[in-house]
mmCIF file with all atom_site columns, C-alpha atoms in Angstrom:
data_model
loop_
_atom_site.group_PDB
_atom_site.id
_atom_site.type_symbol
_atom_site.label_atom_id
_atom_site.label_alt_id
_atom_site.label_comp_id
_atom_site.label_asym_id
_atom_site.label_entity_id
_atom_site.label_seq_id
_atom_site.pdbx_PDB_ins_code
_atom_site.Cartn_x
_atom_site.Cartn_y
_atom_site.Cartn_z
_atom_site.occupancy
_atom_site.B_iso_or_equiv
_atom_site.pdbx_formal_charge
_atom_site.auth_seq_id
_atom_site.auth_comp_id
_atom_site.auth_asym_id
_atom_site.auth_atom_id
_atom_site.pdbx_PDB_model_num
ATOM 1  C CA . MET P 1 1  ? -148.043 -160.973 -271.955 1.00 0.00 ? 1  MET P CA 1
ATOM 2  C CA . ASN P 1 2  ? -150.213 -163.700 -270.559 1.00 0.00 ? 2  ASN P CA 1
ATOM 3  C CA . LYS P 1 3  ? -152.236 -163.618 -267.355 1.00 0.00 ? 3  LYS P CA 1
ATOM 4  C CA . ALA P 1 4  ? -149.830 -165.844 -265.421 1.00 0.00 ? 4  ALA P CA 1
ATOM 5  C CA . LEU P 1 5  ? -146.905 -163.500 -266.043 1.00 0.00 ? 5  LEU P CA 1
ATOM 6  C CA . ASN P 1 6  ? -149.067 -160.494 -265.205 1.00 0.00 ? 6  ASN P CA 1
ATOM 7  C CA . THR P 1 7  ? -150.017 -162.133 -261.923 1.00 0.00 ? 7  THR P CA 1
ATOM 8  C CA . VAL P 1 8  ? -146.385 -162.798 -261.023 1.00 0.00 ? 8  VAL P CA 1
ATOM 9  C CA . ILE P 1 9  ? -145.432 -159.204 -261.837 1.00 0.00 ? 9  ILE P CA 1
ATOM 10 C CA . TYR P 1 10 ? -148.386 -157.968 -259.761 1.00 0.00 ? 10 TYR P CA 1
ATOM 11 C CA . VAL P 1 11 ? -147.365 -160.056 -256.737 1.00 0.00 ? 11 VAL P CA 1
ATOM 12 C CA . VAL P 1 12 ? -143.737 -158.900 -256.927 1.00 0.00 ? 12 VAL P CA 1
ATOM 13 C CA . CYS P 1 13 ? -144.695 -155.240 -257.324 1.00 0.00 ? 13 CYS P CA 1
ATOM 14 C CA . SER P 1 14 ? -147.272 -155.360 -254.546 1.00 0.00 ? 14 SER P CA 1
ATOM 15 C CA . THR P 1 15 ? -144.704 -156.941 -252.209 1.00 0.00 ? 15 THR P CA 1
ATOM 16 C CA . ILE P 1 16 ? -142.268 -154.148 -252.989 1.00 0.00 ? 16 ILE P CA 1
ATOM 17 C CA . VAL P 1 17 ? -144.946 -151.487 -252.408 1.00 0.00 ? 17 VAL P CA 1
ATOM 18 C CA . LEU P 1 18 ? -145.925 -153.033 -249.067 1.00 0.00 ? 18 LEU P CA 1
ATOM 19 C CA . THR P 1 19 ? -142.299 -153.225 -247.943 1.00 0.00 ? 19 THR P CA 1
ATOM 20 C CA . VAL P 1 20 ? -141.536 -149.632 -248.941 1.00 0.00 ? 20 VAL P CA 1
ATOM 21 C CA . ALA P 1 21 ? -144.710 -148.350 -247.266 1.00 0.00 ? 21 ALA P CA 1
ATOM 22 C CA . THR P 1 22 ? -143.888 -150.176 -244.039 1.00 0.00 ? 22 THR P CA 1
ATOM 23 C CA . LEU P 1 23 ? -140.298 -148.929 -244.027 1.00 0.00 ? 23 LEU P CA 1
ATOM 24 C CA . ALA P 1 24 ? -141.421 -145.366 -244.763 1.00 0.00 ? 24 ALA P CA 1
ATOM 25 C CA . VAL P 1 25 ? -143.829 -145.363 -241.821 1.00 0.00 ? 25 VAL P CA 1
ATOM 26 C CA . PHE P 1 26 ? -141.230 -146.945 -239.539 1.00 0.00 ? 26 PHE P CA 1
ATOM 27 C CA . PHE P 1 27 ? -138.530 -144.421 -240.384 1.00 0.00 ? 27 PHE P CA 1
ATOM 28 C CA . ALA P 1 28 ? -140.990 -141.523 -240.274 1.00 0.00 ? 28 ALA P CA 1
ATOM 29 C CA . LEU P 1 29 ? -141.779 -142.478 -236.676 1.00 0.00 ? 29 LEU P CA 1
ATOM 30 C CA . THR P 1 30 ? -138.341 -143.625 -235.535 1.00 0.00 ? 30 THR P CA 1
ATOM 31 C CA . ILE P 1 31 ? -136.000 -140.915 -236.787 1.00 0.00 ? 31 ILE P CA 1
ATOM 32 C CA . PRO P 1 32 ? -137.761 -137.968 -235.095 1.00 0.00 ? 32 PRO P CA 1
ATOM 33 C CA . PHE P 1 33 ? -138.110 -140.008 -231.913 1.00 0.00 ? 33 PHE P CA 1
ATOM 34 C CA . LEU P 1 34 ? -134.417 -140.865 -231.808 1.00 0.00 ? 34 LEU P CA 1
ATOM 35 C CA . LEU P 1 35 ? -133.457 -137.243 -232.482 1.00 0.00 ? 35 LEU P CA 1
ATOM 36 C CA . ILE P 1 36 ? -135.704 -135.938 -229.729 1.00 0.00 ? 36 ILE P CA 1
ATOM 37 C CA . SER P 1 37 ? -134.918 -138.576 -227.106 1.00 0.00 ? 37 SER P CA 1
ATOM 38 C CA . THR P 1 38 ? -131.122 -138.358 -227.049 1.00 0.00 ? 38 THR P CA 1
ATOM 39 C CA . GLY P 1 39 ? -130.786 -137.873 -223.288 1.00 0.00 ? 39 GLY P CA 1
ATOM 40 C CA . PHE P 1 40 ? -134.068 -138.737 -221.673 1.00 0.00 ? 40 PHE P CA 1
ATOM 41 C CA . LEU P 1 41 ? -136.025 -141.971 -221.985 1.00 0.00 ? 41 LEU P CA 1
ATOM 42 C CA . SER P 1 42 ? -132.927 -143.937 -222.949 1.00 0.00 ? 42 SER P CA 1
ATOM 43 C CA . GLU P 1 43 ? -134.069 -146.980 -220.973 1.00 0.00 ? 43 GLU P CA 1
ATOM 44 C CA . TYR P 1 44 ? -137.440 -147.030 -222.780 1.00 0.00 ? 44 TYR P CA 1
ATOM 45 C CA . ARG P 1 45 ? -136.150 -146.726 -226.343 1.00 0.00 ? 45 ARG P CA 1
ATOM 46 C CA . PHE P 1 46 ? -136.475 -150.448 -227.036 1.00 0.00 ? 46 PHE P CA 1
ATOM 47 C CA . PHE P 1 47 ? -140.154 -150.462 -226.094 1.00 0.00 ? 47 PHE P CA 1
ATOM 48 C CA . PHE P 1 48 ? -140.842 -147.414 -228.223 1.00 0.00 ? 48 PHE P CA 1
ATOM 49 C CA . LEU P 1 49 ? -139.041 -148.990 -231.185 1.00 0.00 ? 49 LEU P CA 1
ATOM 50 C CA . VAL P 1 50 ? -141.111 -152.176 -230.841 1.00 0.00 ? 50 VAL P CA 1
ATOM 51 C CA . PHE P 1 51 ? -144.254 -150.046 -230.663 1.00 0.00 ? 51 PHE P CA 1
ATOM 52 C CA . PHE P 1 52 ? -143.171 -148.096 -233.744 1.00 0.00 ? 52 PHE P CA 1
ATOM 53 C CA . PHE P 1 53 ? -142.497 -151.367 -235.566 1.00 0.00 ? 53 PHE P CA 1
ATOM 54 C CA . ILE P 1 54 ? -146.022 -152.629 -234.864 1.00 0.00 ? 54 ILE P CA 1
ATOM 55 C CA . VAL P 1 55 ? -147.531 -149.282 -235.872 1.00 0.00 ? 55 VAL P CA 1
ATOM 56 C CA . ALA P 1 56 ? -145.412 -149.333 -239.048 1.00 0.00 ? 56 ALA P CA 1
ATOM 57 C CA . LEU P 1 57 ? -146.727 -152.774 -239.977 1.00 0.00 ? 57 LEU P CA 1
ATOM 58 C CA . LEU P 1 58 ? -150.320 -151.647 -239.529 1.00 0.00 ? 58 LEU P CA 1
ATOM 59 C CA . GLY P 1 59 ? -149.687 -148.323 -241.272 1.00 0.00 ? 59 GLY P CA 1
ATOM 60 C CA . GLY P 1 60 ? -147.987 -150.059 -244.179 1.00 0.00 ? 60 GLY P CA 1
ATOM 61 C CA . ILE P 1 61 ? -150.977 -152.353 -244.594 1.00 0.00 ? 61 ILE P CA 1
ATOM 62 C CA . PHE P 1 62 ? -153.392 -149.406 -244.593 1.00 0.00 ? 62 PHE P CA 1
ATOM 63 C CA . ILE P 1 63 ? -151.294 -147.522 -247.158 1.00 0.00 ? 63 ILE P CA 1
ATOM 64 C CA . TYR P 1 64 ? -151.002 -150.679 -249.282 1.00 0.00 ? 64 TYR P CA 1
ATOM 65 C CA . ASN P 1 65 ? -154.777 -151.201 -249.226 1.00 0.00 ? 65 ASN P CA 1
ATOM 66 C CA . ALA P 1 66 ? -155.398 -147.586 -250.235 1.00 0.00 ? 66 ALA P CA 1
ATOM 67 C CA . VAL P 1 67 ? -152.921 -147.796 -253.122 1.00 0.00 ? 67 VAL P CA 1
ATOM 68 C CA . LEU P 1 68 ? -154.322 -151.165 -254.209 1.00 0.00 ? 68 LEU P CA 1
ATOM 69 C CA . LYS P 1 69 ? -157.905 -149.884 -254.272 1.00 0.00 ? 69 LYS P CA 1
ATOM 70 C CA . LEU P 1 70 ? -156.818 -146.858 -256.288 1.00 0.00 ? 70 LEU P CA 1
ATOM 71 C CA . VAL P 1 71 ? -154.915 -148.961 -258.832 1.00 0.00 ? 71 VAL P CA 1
ATOM 72 C CA . ILE P 1 72 ? -157.725 -151.508 -259.187 1.00 0.00 ? 72 ILE P CA 1
ATOM 73 C CA . LYS P 1 73 ? -160.291 -148.747 -259.672 1.00 0.00 ? 73 LYS P CA 1
ATOM 74 C CA . LYS P 1 74 ? -158.190 -146.702 -262.083 1.00 0.00 ? 74 LYS P CA 1
ATOM 75 C CA . TYR P 1 75 ? -156.736 -149.444 -264.293 1.00 0.00 ? 75 TYR P CA 1
ATOM 76 C CA . ASP P 1 76 ? -159.179 -152.340 -263.759 1.00 0.00 ? 76 ASP P CA 1
ATOM 77 C CA . ILE P 1 77 ? -156.290 -154.765 -263.358 1.00 0.00 ? 77 ILE P CA 1
ATOM 78 C CA . GLU P 1 78 ? -158.483 -157.704 -262.371 1.00 0.00 ? 78 GLU P CA 1
ATOM 79 C CA . LYS P 1 79 ? -159.134 -158.513 -266.020 1.00 0.00 ? 79 LYS P CA 1
ATOM 80 C CA . TYR P 1 80 ? -155.382 -158.883 -266.634 1.00 0.00 ? 80 TYR P CA 1
ATOM 81 C CA . LEU P 1 81 ? -154.737 -161.311 -263.759 1.00 0.00 ? 81 LEU P CA 1
ATOM 82 C CA . LEU P 1 82 ? -155.486 -164.983 -263.211 1.00 0.00 ? 82 LEU P CA 1
ATOM 83 C CA . GLN P 1 83 ? -158.618 -165.745 -261.276 1.00 0.00 ? 83 GLN P CA 1
ATOM 84 C CA . ARG P 1 84 ? -158.222 -167.232 -257.833 1.00 0.00 ? 84 ARG P CA 1
ATOM 85 C CA . LYS P 1 85 ? -158.950 -170.915 -257.626 1.00 0.00 ? 85 LYS P CA 1
ATOM 86 C CA . GLN P 1 86 ? -162.184 -171.855 -255.909 1.00 0.00 ? 86 GLN P CA 1
ATOM 87 C CA . LYS P 1 87 ? -161.986 -174.263 -253.020 1.00 0.00 ? 87 LYS P CA 1
ATOM 88 C CA . PRO P 1 88 ? -163.096 -177.714 -254.125 1.00 0.00 ? 88 PRO P CA 1
ATOM 89 C CA . LYS P 1 89 ? -166.358 -178.866 -252.639 1.00 0.00 ? 89 LYS P CA 1
ATOM 90 C CA . ASN P 1 90 ? -166.090 -181.725 -250.217 1.00 0.00 ? 90 ASN P CA 1
ATOM 91 C CA . GLN P 1 91 ? -167.235 -184.929 -251.920 1.00 0.00 ? 91 GLN P CA 1
ATOM 92 C CA . ASN P 1 92 ? -168.219 -186.516 -248.604 1.00 0.00 ? 92 ASN P CA 1
ATOM 93 C CA . ASP P 1 93 ? -171.024 -183.993 -248.052 1.00 0.00 ? 93 ASP P CA 1
ATOM 94 C CA . SER P 1 94 ? -173.108 -185.218 -250.985 1.00 0.00 ? 94 SER P CA 1
ATOM 95 C CA . GLY P 1 95 ? -175.777 -186.625 -248.656 1.00 0.00 ? 95 GLY P CA 1
ATOM 96 C CA . ALA P 1 96 ? -175.171 -190.302 -249.429 1.00 0.00 ? 96 ALA P CA 1
ATOM 97 C CA . ARG P 1 97 ? -173.986 -192.217 -246.396 1.00 0.00 ? 97 ARG P CA 1
#
């Protein structure tokens, strides 16, 4: 396989991992809360669910970063992927005016 295909596979897999990690954190927080708060706090459920959603996004990102660092360190995948393009230097800043 070439580096372009490897990069596409990496992006798709990393998106799936990030989505699964975020959903896992969200459901791990939400399900116990909904089971515990059946009678009380019913008017505040929406605010707790929004809070859990934000925490799940942040938790998913932290889990994703940990998994990514582990995979990069263990398999050295950077050599199999395309290099990021460098930003082109601005031609107007050459000093000639």
